[in-house]
mmCIF file of C-alpha atoms in Angstrom:
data_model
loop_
_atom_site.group_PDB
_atom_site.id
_atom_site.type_symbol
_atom_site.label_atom_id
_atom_site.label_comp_id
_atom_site.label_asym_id
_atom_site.label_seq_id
_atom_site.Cartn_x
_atom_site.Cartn_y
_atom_site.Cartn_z
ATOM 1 C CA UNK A 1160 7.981 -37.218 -48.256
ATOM 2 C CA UNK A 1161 7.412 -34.990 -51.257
ATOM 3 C CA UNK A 1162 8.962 -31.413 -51.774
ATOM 4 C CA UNK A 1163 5.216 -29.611 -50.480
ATOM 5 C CA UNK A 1164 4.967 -32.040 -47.746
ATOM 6 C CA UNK A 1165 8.725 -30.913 -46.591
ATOM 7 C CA UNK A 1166 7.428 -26.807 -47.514
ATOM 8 C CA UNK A 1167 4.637 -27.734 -44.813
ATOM 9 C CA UNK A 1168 6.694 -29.092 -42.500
ATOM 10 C CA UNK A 1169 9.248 -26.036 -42.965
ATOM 11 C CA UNK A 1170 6.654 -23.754 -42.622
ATOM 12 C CA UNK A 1171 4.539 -24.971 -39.635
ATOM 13 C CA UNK A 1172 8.486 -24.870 -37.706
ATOM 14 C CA UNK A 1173 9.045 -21.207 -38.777
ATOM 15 C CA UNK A 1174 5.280 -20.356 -37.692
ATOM 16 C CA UNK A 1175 6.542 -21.278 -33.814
ATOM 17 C CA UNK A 1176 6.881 -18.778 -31.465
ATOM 18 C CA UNK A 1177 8.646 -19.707 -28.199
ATOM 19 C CA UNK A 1178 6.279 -18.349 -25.319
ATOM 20 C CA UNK A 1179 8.418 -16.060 -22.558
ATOM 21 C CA UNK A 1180 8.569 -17.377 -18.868
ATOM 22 C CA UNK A 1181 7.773 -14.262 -16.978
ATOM 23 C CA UNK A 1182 9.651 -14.982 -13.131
ATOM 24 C CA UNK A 1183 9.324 -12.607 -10.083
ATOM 25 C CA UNK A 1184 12.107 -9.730 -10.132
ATOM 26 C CA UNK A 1185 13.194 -11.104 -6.501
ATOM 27 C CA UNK A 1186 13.926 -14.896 -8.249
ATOM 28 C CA UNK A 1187 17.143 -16.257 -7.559
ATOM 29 C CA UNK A 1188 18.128 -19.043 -10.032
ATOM 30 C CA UNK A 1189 19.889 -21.560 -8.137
ATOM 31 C CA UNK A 1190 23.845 -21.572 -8.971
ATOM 32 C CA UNK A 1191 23.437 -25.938 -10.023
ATOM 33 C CA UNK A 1192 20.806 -25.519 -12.393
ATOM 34 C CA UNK A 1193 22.294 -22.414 -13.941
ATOM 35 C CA UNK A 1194 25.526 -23.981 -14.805
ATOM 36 C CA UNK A 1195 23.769 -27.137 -15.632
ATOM 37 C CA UNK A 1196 21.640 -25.149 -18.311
ATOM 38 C CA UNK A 1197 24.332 -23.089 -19.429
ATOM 39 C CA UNK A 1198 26.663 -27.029 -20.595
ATOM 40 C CA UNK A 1199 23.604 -28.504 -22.323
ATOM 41 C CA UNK A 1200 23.814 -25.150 -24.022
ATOM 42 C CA UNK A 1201 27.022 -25.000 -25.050
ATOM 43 C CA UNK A 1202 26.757 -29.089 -26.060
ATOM 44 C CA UNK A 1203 23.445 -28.355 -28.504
ATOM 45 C CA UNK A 1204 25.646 -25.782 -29.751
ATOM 46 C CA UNK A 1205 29.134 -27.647 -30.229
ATOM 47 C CA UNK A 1206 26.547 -30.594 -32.441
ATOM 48 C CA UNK A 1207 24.823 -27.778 -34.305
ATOM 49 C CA UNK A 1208 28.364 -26.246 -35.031
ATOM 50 C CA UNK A 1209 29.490 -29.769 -36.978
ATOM 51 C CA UNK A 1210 26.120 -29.827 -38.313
ATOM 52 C CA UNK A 1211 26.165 -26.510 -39.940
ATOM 53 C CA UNK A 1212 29.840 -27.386 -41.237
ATOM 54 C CA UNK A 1213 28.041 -30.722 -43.035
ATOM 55 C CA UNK A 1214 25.340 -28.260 -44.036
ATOM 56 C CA UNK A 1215 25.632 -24.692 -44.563
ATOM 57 C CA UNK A 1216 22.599 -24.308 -46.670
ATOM 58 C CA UNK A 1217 20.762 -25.062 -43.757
ATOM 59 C CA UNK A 1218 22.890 -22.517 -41.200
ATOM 60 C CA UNK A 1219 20.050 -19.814 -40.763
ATOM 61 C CA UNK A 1220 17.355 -23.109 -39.557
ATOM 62 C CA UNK A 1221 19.460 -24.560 -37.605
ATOM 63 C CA UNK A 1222 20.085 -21.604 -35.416
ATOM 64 C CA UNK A 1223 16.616 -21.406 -35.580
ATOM 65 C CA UNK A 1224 15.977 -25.149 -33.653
ATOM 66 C CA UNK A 1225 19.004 -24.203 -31.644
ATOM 67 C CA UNK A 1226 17.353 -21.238 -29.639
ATOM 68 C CA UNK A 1227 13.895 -23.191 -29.299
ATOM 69 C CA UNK A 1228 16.137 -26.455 -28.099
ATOM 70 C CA UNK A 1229 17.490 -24.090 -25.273
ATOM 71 C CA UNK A 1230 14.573 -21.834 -24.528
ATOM 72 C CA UNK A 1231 12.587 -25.148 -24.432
ATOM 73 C CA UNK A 1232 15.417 -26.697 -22.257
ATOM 74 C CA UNK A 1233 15.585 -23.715 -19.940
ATOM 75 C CA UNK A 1234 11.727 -23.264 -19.346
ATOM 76 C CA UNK A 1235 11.578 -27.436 -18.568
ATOM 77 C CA UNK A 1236 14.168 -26.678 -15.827
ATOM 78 C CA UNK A 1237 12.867 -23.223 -14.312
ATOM 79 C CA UNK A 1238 9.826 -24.614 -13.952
ATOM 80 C CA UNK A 1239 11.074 -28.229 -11.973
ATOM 81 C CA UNK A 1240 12.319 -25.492 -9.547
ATOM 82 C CA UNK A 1241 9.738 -22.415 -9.794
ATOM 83 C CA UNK A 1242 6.682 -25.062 -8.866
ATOM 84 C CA UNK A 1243 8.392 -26.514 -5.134
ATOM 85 C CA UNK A 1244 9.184 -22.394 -4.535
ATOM 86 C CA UNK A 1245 5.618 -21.543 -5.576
ATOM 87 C CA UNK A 1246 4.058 -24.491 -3.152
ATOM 88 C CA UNK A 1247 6.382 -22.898 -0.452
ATOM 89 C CA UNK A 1248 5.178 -19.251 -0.966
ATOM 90 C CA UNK A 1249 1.263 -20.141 -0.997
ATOM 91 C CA UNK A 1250 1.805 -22.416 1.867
ATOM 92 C CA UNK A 1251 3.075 -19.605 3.994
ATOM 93 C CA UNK A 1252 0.247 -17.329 3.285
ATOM 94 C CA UNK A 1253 -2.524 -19.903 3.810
ATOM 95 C CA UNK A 1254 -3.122 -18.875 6.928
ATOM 96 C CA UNK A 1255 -3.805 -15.011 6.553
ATOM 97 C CA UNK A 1256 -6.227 -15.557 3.067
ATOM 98 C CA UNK A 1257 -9.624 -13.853 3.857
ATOM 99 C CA UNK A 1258 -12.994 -14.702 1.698
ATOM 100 C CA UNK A 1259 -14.052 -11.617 -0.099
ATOM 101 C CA UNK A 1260 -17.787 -11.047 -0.550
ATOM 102 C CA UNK A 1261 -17.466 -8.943 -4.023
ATOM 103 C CA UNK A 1262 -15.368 -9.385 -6.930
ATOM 104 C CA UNK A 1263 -12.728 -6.615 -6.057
ATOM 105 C CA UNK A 1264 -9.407 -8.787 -6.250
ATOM 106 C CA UNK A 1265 -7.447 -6.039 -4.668
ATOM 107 C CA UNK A 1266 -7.998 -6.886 -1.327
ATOM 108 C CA UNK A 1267 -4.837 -8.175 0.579
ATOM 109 C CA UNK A 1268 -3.748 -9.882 3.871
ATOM 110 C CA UNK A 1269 -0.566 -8.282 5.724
ATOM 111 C CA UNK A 1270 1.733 -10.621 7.744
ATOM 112 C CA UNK A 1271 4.685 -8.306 8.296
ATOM 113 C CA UNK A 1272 3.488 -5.028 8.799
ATOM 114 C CA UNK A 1273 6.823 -3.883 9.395
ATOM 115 C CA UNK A 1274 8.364 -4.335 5.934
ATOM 116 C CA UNK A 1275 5.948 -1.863 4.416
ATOM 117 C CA UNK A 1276 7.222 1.719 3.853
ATOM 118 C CA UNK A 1277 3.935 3.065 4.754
ATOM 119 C CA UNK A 1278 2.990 4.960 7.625
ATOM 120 C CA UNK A 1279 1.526 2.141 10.217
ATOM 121 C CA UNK A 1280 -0.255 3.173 13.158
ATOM 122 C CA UNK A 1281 -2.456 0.471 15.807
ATOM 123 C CA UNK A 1282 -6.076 2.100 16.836
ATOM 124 C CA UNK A 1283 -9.000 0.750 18.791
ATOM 125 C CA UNK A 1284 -12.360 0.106 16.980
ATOM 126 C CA UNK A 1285 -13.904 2.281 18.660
ATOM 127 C CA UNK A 1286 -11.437 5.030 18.416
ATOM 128 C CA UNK A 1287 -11.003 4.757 14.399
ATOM 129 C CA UNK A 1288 -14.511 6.712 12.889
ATOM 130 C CA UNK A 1289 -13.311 5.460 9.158
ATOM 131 C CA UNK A 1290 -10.685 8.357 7.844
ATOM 132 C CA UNK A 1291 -7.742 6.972 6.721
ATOM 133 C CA UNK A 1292 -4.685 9.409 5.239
ATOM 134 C CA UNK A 1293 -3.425 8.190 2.297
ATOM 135 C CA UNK A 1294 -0.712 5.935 1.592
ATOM 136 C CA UNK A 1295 -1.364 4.885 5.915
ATOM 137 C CA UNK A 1296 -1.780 1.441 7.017
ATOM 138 C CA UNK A 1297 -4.246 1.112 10.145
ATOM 139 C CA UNK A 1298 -3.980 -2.252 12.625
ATOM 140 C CA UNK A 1299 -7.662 -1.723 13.996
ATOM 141 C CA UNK A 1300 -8.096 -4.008 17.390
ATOM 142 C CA UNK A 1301 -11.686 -5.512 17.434
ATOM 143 C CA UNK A 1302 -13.100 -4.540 21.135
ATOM 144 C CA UNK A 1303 -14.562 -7.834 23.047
ATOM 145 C CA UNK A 1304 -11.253 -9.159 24.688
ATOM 146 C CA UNK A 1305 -11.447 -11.882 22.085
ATOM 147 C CA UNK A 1306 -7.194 -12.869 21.311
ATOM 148 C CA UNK A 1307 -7.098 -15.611 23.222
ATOM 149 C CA UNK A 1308 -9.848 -17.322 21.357
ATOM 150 C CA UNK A 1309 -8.665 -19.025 18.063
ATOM 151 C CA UNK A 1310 -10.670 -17.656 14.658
ATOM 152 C CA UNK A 1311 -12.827 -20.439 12.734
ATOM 153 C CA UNK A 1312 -13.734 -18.084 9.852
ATOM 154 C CA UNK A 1313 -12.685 -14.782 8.519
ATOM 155 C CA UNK A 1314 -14.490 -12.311 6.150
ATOM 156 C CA UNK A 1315 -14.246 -8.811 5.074
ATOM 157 C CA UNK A 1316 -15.820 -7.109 2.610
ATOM 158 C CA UNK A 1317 -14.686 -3.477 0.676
ATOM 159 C CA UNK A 1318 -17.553 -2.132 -1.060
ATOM 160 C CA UNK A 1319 -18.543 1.042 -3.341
ATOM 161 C CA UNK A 1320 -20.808 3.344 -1.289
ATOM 162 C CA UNK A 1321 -22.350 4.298 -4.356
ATOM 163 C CA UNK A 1322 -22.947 3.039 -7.580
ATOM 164 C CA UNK A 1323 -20.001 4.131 -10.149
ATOM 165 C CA UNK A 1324 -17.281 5.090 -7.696
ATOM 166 C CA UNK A 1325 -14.879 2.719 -7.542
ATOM 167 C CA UNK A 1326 -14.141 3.590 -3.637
ATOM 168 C CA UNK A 1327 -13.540 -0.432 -2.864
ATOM 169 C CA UNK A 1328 -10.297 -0.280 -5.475
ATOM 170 C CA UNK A 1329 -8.219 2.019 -3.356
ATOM 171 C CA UNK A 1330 -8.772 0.213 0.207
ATOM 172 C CA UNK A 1331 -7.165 -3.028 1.161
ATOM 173 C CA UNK A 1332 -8.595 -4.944 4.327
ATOM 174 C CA UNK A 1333 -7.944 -8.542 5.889
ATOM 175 C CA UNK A 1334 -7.808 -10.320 9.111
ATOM 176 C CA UNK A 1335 -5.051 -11.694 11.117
ATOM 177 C CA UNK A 1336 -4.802 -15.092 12.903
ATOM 178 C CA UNK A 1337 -3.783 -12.823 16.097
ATOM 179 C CA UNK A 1338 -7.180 -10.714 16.325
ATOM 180 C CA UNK A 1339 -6.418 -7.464 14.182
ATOM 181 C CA UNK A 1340 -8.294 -5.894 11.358
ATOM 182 C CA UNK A 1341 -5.337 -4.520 9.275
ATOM 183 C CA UNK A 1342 -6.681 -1.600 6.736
ATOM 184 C CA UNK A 1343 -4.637 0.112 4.497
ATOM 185 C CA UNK A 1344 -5.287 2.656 1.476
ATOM 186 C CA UNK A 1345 -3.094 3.845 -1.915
ATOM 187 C CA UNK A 1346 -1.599 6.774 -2.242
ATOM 188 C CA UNK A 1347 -2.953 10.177 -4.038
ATOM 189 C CA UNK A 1348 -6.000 9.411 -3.780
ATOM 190 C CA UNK A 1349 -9.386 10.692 -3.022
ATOM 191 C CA UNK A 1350 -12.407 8.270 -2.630
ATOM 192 C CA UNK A 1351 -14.779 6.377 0.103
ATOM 193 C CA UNK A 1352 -15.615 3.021 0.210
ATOM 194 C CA UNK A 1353 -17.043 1.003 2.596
ATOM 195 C CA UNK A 1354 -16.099 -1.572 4.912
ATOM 196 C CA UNK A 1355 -17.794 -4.980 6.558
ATOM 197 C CA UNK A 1356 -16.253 -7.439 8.944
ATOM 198 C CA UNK A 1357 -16.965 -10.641 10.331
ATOM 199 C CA UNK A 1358 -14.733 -12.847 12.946
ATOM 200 C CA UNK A 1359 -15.947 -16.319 13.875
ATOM 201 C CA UNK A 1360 -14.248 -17.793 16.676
ATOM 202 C CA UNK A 1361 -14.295 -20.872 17.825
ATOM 203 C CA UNK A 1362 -16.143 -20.479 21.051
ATOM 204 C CA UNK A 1363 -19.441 -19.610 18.848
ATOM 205 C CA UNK A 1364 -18.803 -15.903 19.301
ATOM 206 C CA UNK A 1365 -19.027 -13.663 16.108
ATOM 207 C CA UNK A 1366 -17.303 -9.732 15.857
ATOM 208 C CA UNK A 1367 -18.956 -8.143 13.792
ATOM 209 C CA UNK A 1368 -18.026 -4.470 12.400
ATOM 210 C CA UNK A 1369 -18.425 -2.029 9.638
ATOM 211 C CA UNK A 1370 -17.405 1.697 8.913
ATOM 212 C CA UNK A 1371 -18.019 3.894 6.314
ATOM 213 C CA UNK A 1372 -14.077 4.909 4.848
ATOM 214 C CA UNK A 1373 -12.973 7.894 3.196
ATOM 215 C CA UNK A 1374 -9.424 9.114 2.556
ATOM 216 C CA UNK A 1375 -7.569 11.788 0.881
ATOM 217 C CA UNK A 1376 -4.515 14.030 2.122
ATOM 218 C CA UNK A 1377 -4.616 14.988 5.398
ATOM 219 C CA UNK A 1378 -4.889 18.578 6.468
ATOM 220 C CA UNK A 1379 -5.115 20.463 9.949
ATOM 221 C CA UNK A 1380 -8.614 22.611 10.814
ATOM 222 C CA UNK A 1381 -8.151 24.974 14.279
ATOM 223 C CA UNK A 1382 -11.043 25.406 15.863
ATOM 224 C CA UNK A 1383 -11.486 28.477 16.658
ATOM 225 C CA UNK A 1384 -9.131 29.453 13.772
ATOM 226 C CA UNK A 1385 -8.590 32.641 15.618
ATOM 227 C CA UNK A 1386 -7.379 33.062 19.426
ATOM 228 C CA UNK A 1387 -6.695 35.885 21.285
ATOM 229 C CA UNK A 1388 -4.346 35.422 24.285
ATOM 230 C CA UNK A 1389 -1.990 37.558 26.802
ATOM 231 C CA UNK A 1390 1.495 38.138 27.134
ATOM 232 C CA UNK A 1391 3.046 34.725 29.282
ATOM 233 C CA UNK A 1392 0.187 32.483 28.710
ATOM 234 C CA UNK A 1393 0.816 28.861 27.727
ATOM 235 C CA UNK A 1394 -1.794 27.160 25.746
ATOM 236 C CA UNK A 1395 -2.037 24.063 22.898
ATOM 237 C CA UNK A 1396 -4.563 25.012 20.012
ATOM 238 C CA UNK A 1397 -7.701 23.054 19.548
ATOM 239 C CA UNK A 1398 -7.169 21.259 15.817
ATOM 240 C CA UNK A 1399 -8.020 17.823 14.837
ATOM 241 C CA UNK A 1400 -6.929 16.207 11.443
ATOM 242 C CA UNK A 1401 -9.369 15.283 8.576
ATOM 243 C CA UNK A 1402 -9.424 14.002 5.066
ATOM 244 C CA UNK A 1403 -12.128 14.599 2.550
ATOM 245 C CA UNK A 1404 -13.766 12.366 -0.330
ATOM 246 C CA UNK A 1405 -14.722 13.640 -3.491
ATOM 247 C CA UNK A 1406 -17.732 15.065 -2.331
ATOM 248 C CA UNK A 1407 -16.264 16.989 0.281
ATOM 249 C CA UNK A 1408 -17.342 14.818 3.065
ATOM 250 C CA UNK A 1409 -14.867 14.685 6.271
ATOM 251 C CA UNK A 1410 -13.744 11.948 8.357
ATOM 252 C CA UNK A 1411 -11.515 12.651 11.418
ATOM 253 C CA UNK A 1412 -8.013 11.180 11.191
ATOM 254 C CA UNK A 1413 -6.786 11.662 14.790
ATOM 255 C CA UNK A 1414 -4.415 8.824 15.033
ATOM 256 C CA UNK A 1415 -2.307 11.310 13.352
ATOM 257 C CA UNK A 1416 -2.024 13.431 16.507
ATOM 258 C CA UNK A 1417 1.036 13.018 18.539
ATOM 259 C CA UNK A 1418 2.822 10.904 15.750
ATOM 260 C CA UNK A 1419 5.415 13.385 15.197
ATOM 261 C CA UNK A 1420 4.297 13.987 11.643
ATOM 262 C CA UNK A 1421 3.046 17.542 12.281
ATOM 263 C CA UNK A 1422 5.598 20.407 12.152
ATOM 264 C CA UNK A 1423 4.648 23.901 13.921
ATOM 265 C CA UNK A 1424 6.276 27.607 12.586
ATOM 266 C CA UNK A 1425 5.182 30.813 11.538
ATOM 267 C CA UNK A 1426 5.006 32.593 8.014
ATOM 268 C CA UNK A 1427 4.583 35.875 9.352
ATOM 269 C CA UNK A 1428 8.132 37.727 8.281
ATOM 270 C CA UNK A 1429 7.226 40.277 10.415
ATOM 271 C CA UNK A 1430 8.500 38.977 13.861
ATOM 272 C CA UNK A 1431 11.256 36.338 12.622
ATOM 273 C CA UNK A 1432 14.138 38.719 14.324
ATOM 274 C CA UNK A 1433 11.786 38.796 17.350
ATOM 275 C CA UNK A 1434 9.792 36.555 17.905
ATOM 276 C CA UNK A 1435 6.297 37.022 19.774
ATOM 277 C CA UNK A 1436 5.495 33.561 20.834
ATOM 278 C CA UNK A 1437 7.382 29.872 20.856
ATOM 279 C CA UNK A 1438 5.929 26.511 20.261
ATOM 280 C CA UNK A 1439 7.175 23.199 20.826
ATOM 281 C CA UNK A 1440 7.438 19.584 18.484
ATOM 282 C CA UNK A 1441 3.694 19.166 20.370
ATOM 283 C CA UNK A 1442 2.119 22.360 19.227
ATOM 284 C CA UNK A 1443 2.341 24.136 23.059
ATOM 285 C CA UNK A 1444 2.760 28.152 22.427
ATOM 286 C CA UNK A 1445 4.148 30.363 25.000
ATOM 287 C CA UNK A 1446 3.139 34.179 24.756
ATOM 288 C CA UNK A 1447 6.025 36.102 25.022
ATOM 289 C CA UNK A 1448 5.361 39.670 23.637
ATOM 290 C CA UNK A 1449 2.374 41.962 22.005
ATOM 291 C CA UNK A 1450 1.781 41.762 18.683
ATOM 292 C CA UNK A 1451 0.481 44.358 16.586
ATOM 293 C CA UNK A 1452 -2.932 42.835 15.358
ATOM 294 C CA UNK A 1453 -2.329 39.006 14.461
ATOM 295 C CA UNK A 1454 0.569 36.899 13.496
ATOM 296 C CA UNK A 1455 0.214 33.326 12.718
ATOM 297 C CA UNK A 1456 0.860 29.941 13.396
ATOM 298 C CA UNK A 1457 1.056 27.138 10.864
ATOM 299 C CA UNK A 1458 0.755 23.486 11.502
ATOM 300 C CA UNK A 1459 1.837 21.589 8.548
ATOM 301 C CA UNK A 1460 0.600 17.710 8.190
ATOM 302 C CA UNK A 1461 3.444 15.432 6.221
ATOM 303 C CA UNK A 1462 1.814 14.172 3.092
ATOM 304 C CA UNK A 1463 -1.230 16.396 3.772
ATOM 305 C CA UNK A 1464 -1.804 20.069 3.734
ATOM 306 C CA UNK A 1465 -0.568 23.381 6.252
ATOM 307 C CA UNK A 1466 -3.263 25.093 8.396
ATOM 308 C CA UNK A 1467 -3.178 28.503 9.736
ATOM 309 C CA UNK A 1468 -3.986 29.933 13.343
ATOM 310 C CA UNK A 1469 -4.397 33.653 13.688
ATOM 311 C CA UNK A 1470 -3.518 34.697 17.104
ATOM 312 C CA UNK A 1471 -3.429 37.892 18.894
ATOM 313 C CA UNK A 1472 -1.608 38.323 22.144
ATOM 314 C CA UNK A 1473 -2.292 40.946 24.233
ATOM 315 C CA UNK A 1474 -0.689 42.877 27.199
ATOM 316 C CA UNK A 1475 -2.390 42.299 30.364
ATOM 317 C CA UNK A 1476 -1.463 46.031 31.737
#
């Protein structure tokens, strides 16, 4: 070999670039192969040590074929163990994949609701009317008394209602082996989408489903937002919980009621050192003295936004 054909050689070596192994932040190496990686290390090293000594013209290359040697020797053994870990990890969520009809690739299948640090509440089909707060998970039951009968096929679909909003990107929706529609939606976010399902079960029968989703926020709307009322009377307000999209279309969220994450007080400074009315964790006011025109009563939605109630309590003499 001449002096180009060794310049060539050199060359085509220094133009390699080792590729990075990107691993999940959760992977464990296991303690064997780490301390088996870490000798062959140290042994390439010891020979390229007496090698350099021989050669020390050639100290700046050989370092060089040193770190590919163990980048090369450490990707060879993460991946003999990263490939049996991956098998395991698909194999486990074979079961809960669901065909998608578009091409959204966003869509995912929960089988442990419980580790998420969402807000997860269980409603009936015909109870959920397609508002979802944001940042909520929903486990939607199908109506039919189907969960004794074993699923053949699964589909779901999350679509755009219309054309350019990217609704179907913020909603996630599968199907569990045990009968439940699971829906959830990202946070801080204000969009609609729209939502198909189809269960085949094995008996021939077919649920079929769809709802028209929006989310946002959630906020409280009284209706009335004003009452009058007399001294000792013991009444809840009428409210019910909404979220918007972007074009200020409303959905009803009512799952929301009774989960404990509304908080009830007043803002009206005027009657902190005596107070005209109470109210309980479940939004029940008791009268208990005259006001002087209206105070108010706030009901404040976590991760949404406070409403206001005028009321006016009256004397009955």
């Amino acid at each position: 070999m001449n002096n180009n054909d060794k310049s060539i050689e050199s060359k085509k070596a220094d133009d390699c670039e080792a590729i990075p192994l990107i691993l999940p932040e959760d992977f464990d190496l296991p303690s064997e192969l780490e301390q088996r990686i870490l000798k062959e290390m140290a042994d390439l090293n010891k020979e390229l040590d007496e090698e350099e000594k021989k050669k020390p013209k050639h100290r700046s290359r050989s370092l060089k074929l040193f770190t590919r040697v163990a980048a090369a020797a450490a990707v060879v053994a993460l991946i003999a163990v990263l490939l049996p870990w991956h098998n395991r990890t698909a194999k486990k969520n074979d079961d809960s994949k669901v065909p998608i009809l578009n091409d959204s690739s966003d869509v995912n299948s929960f089988d442990e609701i419980d580790s998420y640090d969402n807000h997860f509440y269980i409603i009936s089909d015909t109870d959920f009317k397609g508002g979802i707060a944001n940042g909520d998970t929903l486990c939607i039951v199908p109506s039919g008394n189907r969960d004794s009968v074993p699923i053949k096929k699964k589909i779901v679909s999350v679509t755009n209602r219309k054309k350019g909003r990217r609704g179907r990107d913020y909603f996630h929706a599968s199907v569990t082996d045990s009968n439940r529609i699971i829906l959830s939606v990202d946070s801080n976010t204000r969009r609609h989408a729209h939502l198909y399902v189809w269960i085949y079960y094995e008996d021939g029968s077919v649920y079929e489903n769809e709802w028209d989703l929006i989310t946002s926020a959630p906020r409280v709307r009284f209706n009335p937002p004003e009452v009058k009322k007399f001294v000792g009377d013991v009444f809840e307000p009428k409210y019910y919980l909404v979220v918007l999209d972007e074009d200020e279309n409303v959905k009803t969220v009512n799952y929301l009621k009774g989960s404990g994450r509304i908080s009830w007080y007043t803002n009206d400074n005027r009657y902190v050192d005596q107070p005209r009315f109470s109210i309980d964790e479940n939004g029940t006011i008791t009268c208990l003295e005259k006001t002087y025109g209206f105070t108010t009563v706030v009901a404040d939605v976590e991760g949404g936004y406070p409403a206001v109630l005028k009321l006016k309590i009256s004397s009955k003499s």
